[in-house]
Amino acid sequence: MATNKHYTELIKRIRAPHILGSVGGLLSWDQEVMMPAGGADHRAEQSSVVASLGHELFTSKRIGTLLKKLETAVLDEDQRAVVREVKRDYERAVKVPQSLVEELARVESKAQVVWIDAKAKSDFSLFAPYLERIVDLKRQYAKAIDPAADPYEVLFQDYEAHMPLAQASANLRDIRDALVPLIKRISMMPQPDTKVLRADIPDDVQLAFNKKVAGAIGYDFSKGRLDISAHPFTTDAGDVRITTRFTDGPVKSLLSTIHESGHAMYEQGLPEEHYGTPLCSAGSLSIHESQSRLWENHVGRARPFWKHFLPIMQKAYAPALAGLGLDTAVRAMNVVKPGLIRVNADEATYNLHIILRFELEKELIGGRLAVRDLPAAWNAKMQELLGITPADDAQGVLQDVHWSCGLFGYFPTYSMGSMIAAQLYAKAKKDMPDLESRFERGDFSSMLAWLRRNIHAHGRKYPTDELVRRATGSEPRSDEYIAYLTEKFSALYGF
Ligand code: ZN
């Protein structure tokens, strides 16, 4: 079929704002990894020009005209998916008034600075007026996009485009109902020896070993690099860089590198020939997180992986881990213990941190919870879900950066990602019964090839539900994830 000329023009026009977005990503990478502190103001200007130029190009009238013309055009399946996704993004982008976009950017950038100070002083009252303003602006934003919809659902769909909120809510409720009693049960069992988690290894030694592992599981260093930053992250397709940190001990740091490698391998596996279009973009945040969690939890926290890598790690970190047994190491890195801080949480309690934020932000955006009542609501929910109460707001409601950046509706995608990871891994194991014995031999290529084929190759061609159904035979659902966690931890804790 001859390519429709309007389609060809559309692709050309959406490519430039996409590339500007990736330039913005590289500026952020530089800011976190390389930039001298004195460059901050200059960088803020660079980032803001790049972002507003991208927004201007993407919301041009011409793109609207082309989308209209393409409504009735004869297109193939890939092209129809591109038009569907561009149309969706375009319609959302043009509905939000420029003045609101600018006001949000201004308030959020100030709020992040205030948040750092409020957290350092553990004083929520400093941050509260900014959070009130952000909540108000985000409600206006949601209303501009769809005045009839639940505003929180509109925000959630910034990250999970085609999924009804009710579906995510039901899944998270199931996970909550299963995990609260499971974690209580675990807390009554004797805890493993976790000394190994605190071994002291020089950063450069860890960096070399982390690179080795990332390369071994399939991260392509010819189109990426691994550096150190305060908060680990990954940049997007084309030149996919990852960062890690070595402040959490050698095992947690390695798991963090594996997590980011999972994100990065997804970006590296998107079909390059479609760069700049939705076909070479990640499916959704939940799908992105399913890739990092699969590698981190199902591969990196499991026995087969460590059967291969423990002796290699012991050699690299000698003499620190001498005499450490495989069972002790695996039990230590899978310890389940309620704690106050989300980013330090284990695989099981992590979800309760997410559910807490999800339940609170839904109430905030819905106007049923006032910002001034948030710290008390946070502490009450912490007690209800995890049985502990923060001593101060720095360790409670002020711990995450997300709300100061206006990221409402983002948190649930972390747990949705873990849930989808369990489904994908179960299906991969079914398709390849010798998968884990390959891991024991240090061969991770069939796992990556399976993900390439079933997830990466499709980009945003299918909505999350359909992508997961095509890969596993069923839509995103909680039962396999709950079964996985229950079996894993009852075996590790012996009940
Ligand atoms: Zn992640």
Coordinates of C-alpha atoms and ligand atoms in Angstrom, one line a residue:
M1 CA 0.0 0.0 0.0
A2 CA 1.3 3.4 -0.9
T3 CA 1.8 5.5 2.2
N4 CA -0.8 8.2 2.6
K5 CA 0.9 11.6 2.2
H6 CA -0.9 13.0 5.2
Y7 CA 0.4 10.1 7.3
T8 CA 3.9 10.8 6.1
E9 CA 3.6 14.4 7.1
L10 CA 2.2 13.6 10.4
I11 CA 5.1 11.3 11.2
K12 CA 7.5 14.1 10.2
R13 CA 5.7 16.6 12.4
I14 CA 5.5 14.4 15.6
R15 CA 9.2 13.4 15.3
A16 CA 10.6 16.8 16.2
P17 CA 8.7 17.3 19.5
H18 CA 9.6 13.7 20.4
I19 CA 13.3 14.4 19.8
L20 CA 13.0 17.6 21.9
G21 CA 11.6 15.5 24.7
S22 CA 14.6 13.3 24.5
V23 CA 16.9 16.3 24.5
G24 CA 15.1 17.3 27.7
G25 CA 15.8 13.9 29.1
L26 CA 19.5 14.2 28.4
L27 CA 19.5 17.6 30.1
S28 CA 18.0 16.0 33.2
W29 CA 20.5 13.2 33.0
D30 CA 23.3 15.8 32.9
Q31 CA 21.8 17.7 35.8
E32 CA 21.7 14.6 38.0
V33 CA 25.1 13.1 37.0
M34 CA 27.5 15.8 35.8
M35 CA 26.3 19.4 36.2
P36 CA 28.1 21.6 38.7
A37 CA 25.7 23.1 41.3
G38 CA 26.2 26.6 39.9
G39 CA 24.6 25.5 36.6
A40 CA 21.1 25.1 38.1
D41 CA 19.6 28.4 37.0
H42 CA 21.0 28.2 33.5
R43 CA 19.8 24.6 33.2
A44 CA 16.3 25.5 34.3
E45 CA 16.1 28.0 31.4
Q46 CA 17.5 25.5 28.9
S47 CA 15.0 22.8 30.1
S48 CA 12.0 25.2 30.0
V49 CA 12.8 26.4 26.5
V50 CA 13.2 22.9 25.2
A51 CA 9.9 21.8 26.9
S52 CA 7.8 24.7 25.7
L53 CA 9.2 24.4 22.1
G54 CA 8.3 20.7 22.1
H55 CA 4.8 21.5 23.4
E56 CA 4.3 24.3 20.8
L57 CA 5.3 22.0 17.9
F58 CA 3.2 19.1 19.1
T59 CA 0.0 21.2 19.6
S60 CA 0.3 23.0 16.2
K61 CA -2.9 23.4 14.2
R62 CA -1.4 21.5 11.3
I63 CA -1.2 18.3 13.4
G64 CA -4.9 18.7 14.2
T65 CA -5.7 19.1 10.5
L66 CA -3.7 16.1 9.6
L67 CA -5.4 13.9 12.2
K68 CA -8.8 15.0 10.9
K69 CA -7.8 14.1 7.3
L70 CA -6.5 10.7 8.5
E71 CA -9.8 9.8 10.2
T72 CA -11.2 8.5 7.0
A73 CA -7.9 7.4 5.3
V74 CA -7.1 3.8 4.5
L75 CA -4.3 2.8 6.8
D76 CA -2.7 -0.4 7.9
E77 CA -2.8 -1.7 11.5
D78 CA 0.4 0.0 12.6
Q79 CA -0.5 3.3 11.1
R80 CA -4.0 3.2 12.7
A81 CA -2.4 2.6 16.1
V82 CA -0.1 5.6 15.5
V83 CA -3.0 7.8 14.6
R84 CA -5.0 6.6 17.6
E85 CA -2.2 7.3 20.0
V86 CA -1.2 10.7 18.5
K87 CA -4.8 11.8 18.4
R88 CA -5.2 10.9 22.1
D89 CA -2.1 12.8 23.2
Y90 CA -2.9 15.7 20.9
E91 CA -6.5 16.1 22.1
R92 CA -5.4 16.1 25.7
A93 CA -2.5 18.5 25.1
V94 CA -4.6 21.1 23.2
K95 CA -7.4 21.1 25.8
V96 CA -5.2 22.4 28.6
P97 CA -4.8 26.2 28.3
Q98 CA -1.2 27.4 27.9
S99 CA -1.6 29.6 30.9
L100 CA -2.4 26.6 33.1
V101 CA 0.6 24.7 31.7
E102 CA 2.9 27.6 32.6
E103 CA 1.3 28.2 36.0
L104 CA 1.7 24.5 36.9
A105 CA 5.4 24.4 35.7
R106 CA 6.1 27.6 37.8
V107 CA 4.4 26.4 41.0
E108 CA 5.9 22.9 40.7
S109 CA 9.4 24.2 40.2
K110 CA 9.0 26.4 43.3
A111 CA 7.3 23.6 45.3
Q112 CA 10.2 21.2 44.7
V113 CA 12.6 23.7 46.3
V114 CA 10.2 24.3 49.2
W115 CA 9.6 20.6 49.6
I116 CA 13.4 19.9 50.0
D117 CA 13.5 22.5 52.8
A118 CA 10.3 21.3 54.5
K119 CA 11.6 17.8 54.4
A120 CA 15.0 18.8 55.9
K121 CA 13.1 20.7 58.7
S122 CA 10.4 18.1 58.9
D123 CA 7.9 20.9 58.8
F124 CA 4.8 20.1 56.7
S125 CA 3.3 23.6 57.3
L126 CA 6.0 25.1 54.9
F127 CA 5.0 22.8 52.1
A128 CA 1.2 22.8 52.7
P129 CA 0.4 26.1 50.8
Y130 CA 2.2 24.9 47.7
L131 CA 0.6 21.5 47.8
E132 CA -2.8 23.1 48.1
R133 CA -2.0 25.2 45.0
I134 CA -0.8 22.1 43.1
V135 CA -3.9 20.1 44.0
D136 CA -6.1 22.9 42.9
L137 CA -4.2 23.4 39.6
K138 CA -4.2 19.6 38.9
R139 CA -8.0 19.6 39.4
Q140 CA -8.3 22.4 36.9
Y141 CA -6.1 20.5 34.5
A142 CA -8.3 17.4 34.8
K143 CA -11.4 19.5 34.3
A144 CA -10.0 21.0 31.2
I145 CA -9.4 17.6 29.7
D146 CA -12.7 16.1 30.7
P147 CA -15.1 18.1 32.8
A148 CA -17.5 15.1 33.2
A149 CA -14.9 12.6 34.4
D150 CA -13.6 11.9 37.9
P151 CA -10.6 14.2 38.0
Y152 CA -8.3 11.6 39.6
E153 CA -9.1 9.2 36.8
V154 CA -8.1 11.8 34.2
L155 CA -4.8 12.3 36.1
F156 CA -4.2 8.5 36.3
Q157 CA -4.7 8.2 32.6
D158 CA -1.8 10.5 32.0
Y159 CA 0.3 7.5 32.8
E160 CA -2.1 4.6 32.0
A161 CA -3.8 5.9 28.9
H162 CA -6.7 3.5 28.2
M163 CA -7.3 1.8 31.6
P164 CA -10.4 2.6 33.7
L165 CA -9.5 3.7 37.2
A166 CA -12.0 1.2 38.6
Q167 CA -9.9 -1.7 37.1
A168 CA -6.7 -0.5 38.8
S169 CA -8.6 0.2 42.1
A170 CA -10.0 -3.3 42.1
N171 CA -6.6 -4.9 41.5
L172 CA -5.0 -2.8 44.2
R173 CA -7.7 -3.6 46.7
D174 CA -7.2 -7.3 46.1
I175 CA -3.4 -6.9 46.6
R176 CA -4.1 -4.9 49.8
D177 CA -6.5 -7.5 51.2
A178 CA -4.0 -10.4 50.5
L179 CA -0.9 -8.6 51.7
V180 CA -2.0 -7.1 55.0
P181 CA -2.5 -10.6 56.6
L182 CA 0.5 -12.1 54.8
I183 CA 2.8 -9.5 56.2
K184 CA 1.3 -9.9 59.7
R185 CA 2.0 -13.6 59.4
I186 CA 5.6 -13.1 58.3
S187 CA 6.2 -10.6 61.2
M188 CA 5.5 -13.4 63.6
M189 CA 8.2 -15.6 62.1
P190 CA 12.0 -15.5 63.0
Q191 CA 13.8 -13.0 60.8
P192 CA 16.8 -13.9 58.6
D193 CA 20.4 -12.8 59.2
T194 CA 20.8 -9.7 57.0
K195 CA 24.4 -8.9 57.8
V196 CA 25.4 -9.4 54.2
L197 CA 23.2 -6.4 53.1
R198 CA 25.5 -4.0 55.1
A199 CA 28.9 -5.1 53.7
D200 CA 31.1 -2.1 53.0
I201 CA 32.5 -2.2 49.4
P202 CA 34.2 0.8 47.6
D203 CA 32.1 2.5 45.0
D204 CA 34.4 1.9 42.1
V205 CA 34.5 -1.8 42.9
Q206 CA 30.7 -1.9 43.0
L207 CA 30.4 0.1 39.8
A208 CA 32.6 -2.4 37.9
F209 CA 30.6 -5.4 39.2
N210 CA 27.3 -3.7 38.5
K211 CA 28.3 -3.0 34.9
K212 CA 29.3 -6.6 34.5
V213 CA 25.9 -7.8 35.7
A214 CA 23.9 -5.3 33.7
G215 CA 25.8 -6.4 30.6
A216 CA 25.3 -10.1 31.4
I217 CA 21.5 -9.8 31.6
G218 CA 21.4 -8.0 28.2
Y219 CA 21.8 -4.2 28.7
D220 CA 23.6 -2.9 25.7
F221 CA 26.5 -0.6 26.7
S222 CA 27.2 0.4 23.1
K223 CA 24.0 2.5 23.4
G224 CA 24.1 3.4 27.0
R225 CA 26.1 3.9 30.2
L226 CA 25.9 3.4 33.9
D227 CA 26.7 6.3 36.3
I228 CA 26.0 7.3 39.9
S229 CA 23.2 9.6 40.9
A230 CA 21.2 10.4 44.1
H231 CA 18.1 8.7 42.8
P232 CA 18.5 5.9 40.2
F233 CA 16.7 6.6 36.8
T234 CA 16.8 5.7 33.1
T235 CA 16.7 7.9 30.0
D236 CA 14.6 7.0 26.9
A237 CA 15.2 5.3 23.5
G238 CA 18.1 5.9 21.2
D239 CA 20.8 6.4 23.9
V240 CA 19.5 4.8 27.0
R241 CA 21.5 5.7 30.1
I242 CA 21.0 4.4 33.6
T243 CA 22.1 5.4 37.0
T244 CA 22.4 3.7 40.3
R245 CA 23.7 4.6 43.8
F246 CA 25.8 2.7 46.3
T247 CA 24.5 4.1 49.5
D248 CA 22.2 1.1 50.2
G249 CA 24.8 -1.7 50.5
P250 CA 26.1 -4.0 47.7
V251 CA 23.0 -6.2 47.3
K252 CA 20.3 -3.4 47.3
S253 CA 22.5 -1.3 45.0
L254 CA 22.9 -4.2 42.6
L255 CA 19.1 -4.8 42.6
S256 CA 18.6 -1.2 41.9
T257 CA 21.0 -1.4 38.9
I258 CA 19.1 -4.5 37.7
H259 CA 15.8 -2.6 38.1
E260 CA 17.0 0.3 35.9
S261 CA 18.6 -2.2 33.4
G262 CA 15.1 -3.7 33.1
H263 CA 13.7 -0.2 32.2
A264 CA 16.6 0.4 29.8
M265 CA 16.4 -2.9 28.0
Y266 CA 12.8 -2.2 27.3
E267 CA 13.7 1.2 25.7
Q268 CA 16.6 -0.5 23.9
G269 CA 14.2 -3.1 22.5
L270 CA 11.7 -0.8 21.0
P271 CA 11.6 -1.0 17.2
E272 CA 14.2 1.7 16.1
E273 CA 12.8 2.0 12.6
H274 CA 9.7 3.7 14.2
Y275 CA 11.7 6.2 16.4
G276 CA 9.8 9.3 17.2
T277 CA 6.3 7.6 16.8
P278 CA 4.2 5.8 19.4
L279 CA 5.4 2.4 17.9
C280 CA 8.8 3.2 19.3
S281 CA 7.5 4.5 22.7
A282 CA 6.9 2.6 25.9
G283 CA 3.4 1.1 26.3
S284 CA 2.5 2.8 29.6
L285 CA 4.1 3.4 33.0
S286 CA 2.7 0.1 34.3
I287 CA 4.2 -1.8 31.4
H288 CA 7.5 0.1 31.9
E289 CA 7.5 -0.9 35.6
S290 CA 6.6 -4.5 34.7
Q291 CA 9.9 -4.7 32.9
S292 CA 12.1 -3.3 35.7
R293 CA 10.3 -5.4 38.3
L294 CA 10.5 -8.6 36.4
W295 CA 14.3 -8.3 36.2
E296 CA 14.6 -7.0 39.7
N297 CA 12.3 -9.3 41.6
H298 CA 11.7 -12.5 39.5
V299 CA 15.3 -12.7 38.2
G300 CA 17.5 -10.7 40.5
R301 CA 16.0 -11.7 43.9
A302 CA 15.8 -15.4 43.1
R303 CA 18.0 -18.4 43.7
P304 CA 18.9 -19.3 40.1
F305 CA 20.4 -15.9 39.5
W306 CA 22.5 -16.0 42.6
K307 CA 23.6 -19.6 42.1
H308 CA 25.4 -18.1 39.1
F309 CA 26.4 -14.7 40.4
L310 CA 27.1 -15.2 44.1
P311 CA 30.6 -16.8 43.5
I312 CA 31.4 -14.1 41.0
M313 CA 30.3 -11.4 43.4
Q314 CA 32.3 -13.0 46.3
K315 CA 35.4 -12.9 44.1
A316 CA 34.8 -9.3 43.0
Y317 CA 34.1 -8.1 46.6
A318 CA 36.7 -10.3 48.3
P319 CA 37.2 -10.7 51.2
A320 CA 33.9 -9.0 52.3
L321 CA 31.5 -11.8 51.5
A322 CA 33.7 -14.8 52.1
G323 CA 31.9 -17.8 53.4
L324 CA 28.4 -16.5 52.6
G325 CA 26.1 -19.3 51.6
L326 CA 23.5 -19.1 48.8
D327 CA 20.5 -19.7 51.1
T328 CA 21.6 -17.1 53.6
A329 CA 22.2 -14.5 50.8
V330 CA 18.8 -15.2 49.2
R331 CA 16.9 -15.1 52.5
A332 CA 18.6 -11.8 53.5
M333 CA 17.8 -10.0 50.3
N334 CA 14.1 -11.1 50.6
V335 CA 13.6 -10.0 54.2
V336 CA 10.1 -8.7 54.7
K337 CA 9.9 -6.0 57.4
P338 CA 7.5 -3.0 57.6
G339 CA 9.4 0.2 57.5
L340 CA 8.6 3.9 57.1
I341 CA 10.3 4.7 53.8
R342 CA 8.9 3.5 50.5
V343 CA 12.2 3.5 48.6
N344 CA 13.8 1.2 51.2
A345 CA 10.8 -1.2 51.3
D346 CA 11.0 -4.9 50.5
E347 CA 9.1 -6.5 47.6
A348 CA 5.9 -7.2 49.7
T349 CA 5.5 -4.2 52.0
Y350 CA 6.3 -1.9 49.0
N351 CA 2.8 -2.4 47.7
L352 CA 1.3 -1.1 51.0
H353 CA 3.3 2.1 50.6
I354 CA 1.8 2.5 47.2
I355 CA -1.7 1.7 48.3
L356 CA -1.4 4.3 51.1
R357 CA -0.5 7.0 48.6
F358 CA -3.1 5.9 46.1
E359 CA -5.9 6.0 48.6
L360 CA -4.8 9.4 50.0
E361 CA -4.2 11.1 46.6
K362 CA -7.6 9.9 45.4
E363 CA -9.2 11.7 48.3
L364 CA -7.1 14.8 47.9
I365 CA -7.9 15.3 44.2
G366 CA -11.5 14.3 44.9
G367 CA -11.8 17.2 47.4
R368 CA -12.7 14.8 50.2
L369 CA -9.4 15.3 52.1
A370 CA -8.0 18.7 52.9
V371 CA -4.2 19.2 52.6
R372 CA -4.0 20.4 56.2
D373 CA -5.4 17.0 57.3
L374 CA -3.0 15.0 55.2
P375 CA -0.2 14.3 57.8
A376 CA -2.7 12.9 60.3
A377 CA -4.4 10.8 57.5
W378 CA -1.0 9.6 56.4
N379 CA 0.0 8.5 59.9
A380 CA -3.4 6.8 60.5
K381 CA -3.1 4.8 57.3
M382 CA 0.5 3.8 58.0
Q383 CA -0.7 2.4 61.3
E384 CA -3.6 0.6 59.6
L385 CA -1.6 -0.9 56.7
L386 CA 1.8 -1.5 58.2
G387 CA 1.3 -1.2 61.9
I388 CA 3.9 1.6 62.4
T389 CA 3.7 5.4 62.9
P390 CA 6.3 7.8 61.7
A391 CA 8.0 9.9 64.4
D392 CA 8.0 13.0 62.2
D393 CA 6.7 14.2 58.8
A394 CA 10.1 13.8 57.1
Q395 CA 9.7 10.1 57.5
G396 CA 6.0 10.3 56.7
V397 CA 4.1 12.5 54.4
L398 CA 7.1 14.5 53.2
Q399 CA 9.3 11.6 52.1
D400 CA 8.5 11.5 48.3
V401 CA 9.2 14.1 45.7
H402 CA 6.2 13.1 43.5
W403 CA 3.4 15.4 44.8
S404 CA 5.7 18.5 44.7
C405 CA 6.1 17.7 40.9
G406 CA 2.4 17.4 40.4
L407 CA 2.6 13.6 39.9
F408 CA -0.8 12.5 41.0
G409 CA -2.0 9.1 39.6
Y410 CA 1.5 8.0 39.1
F411 CA 2.0 5.8 42.2
P412 CA -0.5 3.1 41.3
T413 CA 1.5 2.2 38.2
Y414 CA 4.4 0.9 40.5
S415 CA 2.2 -1.9 41.9
M416 CA 0.4 -2.5 38.6
G417 CA 3.8 -3.0 37.1
S418 CA 4.8 -5.6 39.8
M419 CA 1.5 -7.3 39.2
I420 CA 1.9 -7.5 35.4
A421 CA 5.6 -8.6 35.9
A422 CA 4.3 -11.7 37.8
Q423 CA 1.9 -12.6 34.9
L424 CA 4.6 -12.2 32.3
Y425 CA 7.1 -14.2 34.3
A426 CA 4.7 -17.0 34.9
K427 CA 3.9 -17.2 31.2
A428 CA 7.6 -17.1 30.2
K429 CA 8.3 -20.0 32.5
K430 CA 5.5 -21.9 31.0
D431 CA 6.8 -21.2 27.5
M432 CA 10.4 -22.1 28.5
P433 CA 10.4 -24.8 31.3
D434 CA 14.2 -24.6 31.4
L435 CA 14.3 -20.9 31.9
E436 CA 15.7 -20.9 35.4
S437 CA 18.3 -23.6 34.8
R438 CA 19.5 -21.3 32.1
F439 CA 19.8 -18.5 34.7
E440 CA 21.9 -20.8 36.8
R441 CA 24.3 -21.1 33.9
G442 CA 24.4 -17.3 33.5
D443 CA 22.3 -17.3 30.4
F444 CA 19.6 -14.6 30.4
S445 CA 19.2 -14.3 26.6
S446 CA 16.0 -16.3 26.3
M447 CA 14.2 -14.2 29.0
L448 CA 15.2 -11.0 27.1
A449 CA 14.2 -12.5 23.7
W450 CA 10.8 -13.4 25.1
L451 CA 10.2 -9.9 26.4
R452 CA 11.5 -8.4 23.1
R453 CA 9.0 -10.5 21.2
N454 CA 6.0 -10.2 23.5
I455 CA 6.3 -6.6 24.9
H456 CA 9.2 -4.5 23.5
A457 CA 8.5 -5.0 19.8
H458 CA 5.0 -3.5 20.1
G459 CA 5.8 -0.1 21.6
R460 CA 2.4 1.6 22.2
K461 CA 0.6 -0.3 19.5
Y462 CA -1.8 -2.0 21.9
P463 CA -3.4 -0.6 25.1
T464 CA -2.1 -2.2 28.3
D465 CA -5.0 -4.7 28.6
E466 CA -4.5 -6.0 25.1
L467 CA -0.7 -6.1 25.2
V468 CA -0.9 -8.2 28.4
R469 CA -3.6 -10.4 27.0
R470 CA -1.6 -11.1 23.9
A471 CA 1.5 -11.9 25.9
T472 CA -0.1 -14.0 28.7
G473 CA -3.6 -14.9 27.6
S474 CA -5.3 -12.7 30.2
E475 CA -5.7 -9.1 31.0
P476 CA -3.8 -7.5 34.0
R477 CA -5.1 -9.3 37.1
S478 CA -3.9 -9.7 40.6
D479 CA -4.3 -13.4 41.3
E480 CA -1.0 -14.6 39.8
Y481 CA 0.9 -11.9 41.7
I482 CA -0.8 -12.7 45.0
A483 CA -0.1 -16.4 44.5
Y484 CA 3.5 -15.6 43.6
L485 CA 4.1 -13.5 46.8
T486 CA 2.3 -16.0 49.0
E487 CA 4.2 -19.0 47.7
K488 CA 7.5 -17.2 47.7
F489 CA 7.3 -15.8 51.2
S490 CA 5.7 -18.8 52.8
A491 CA 8.6 -20.9 51.5
L492 CA 11.3 -18.4 52.6
Y493 CA 9.8 -18.0 56.1
G494 CA 8.7 -21.6 56.4
F495 CA 5.0 -21.6 57.1
Ligands
ZN1 ZN 11.1 1.7 38.0

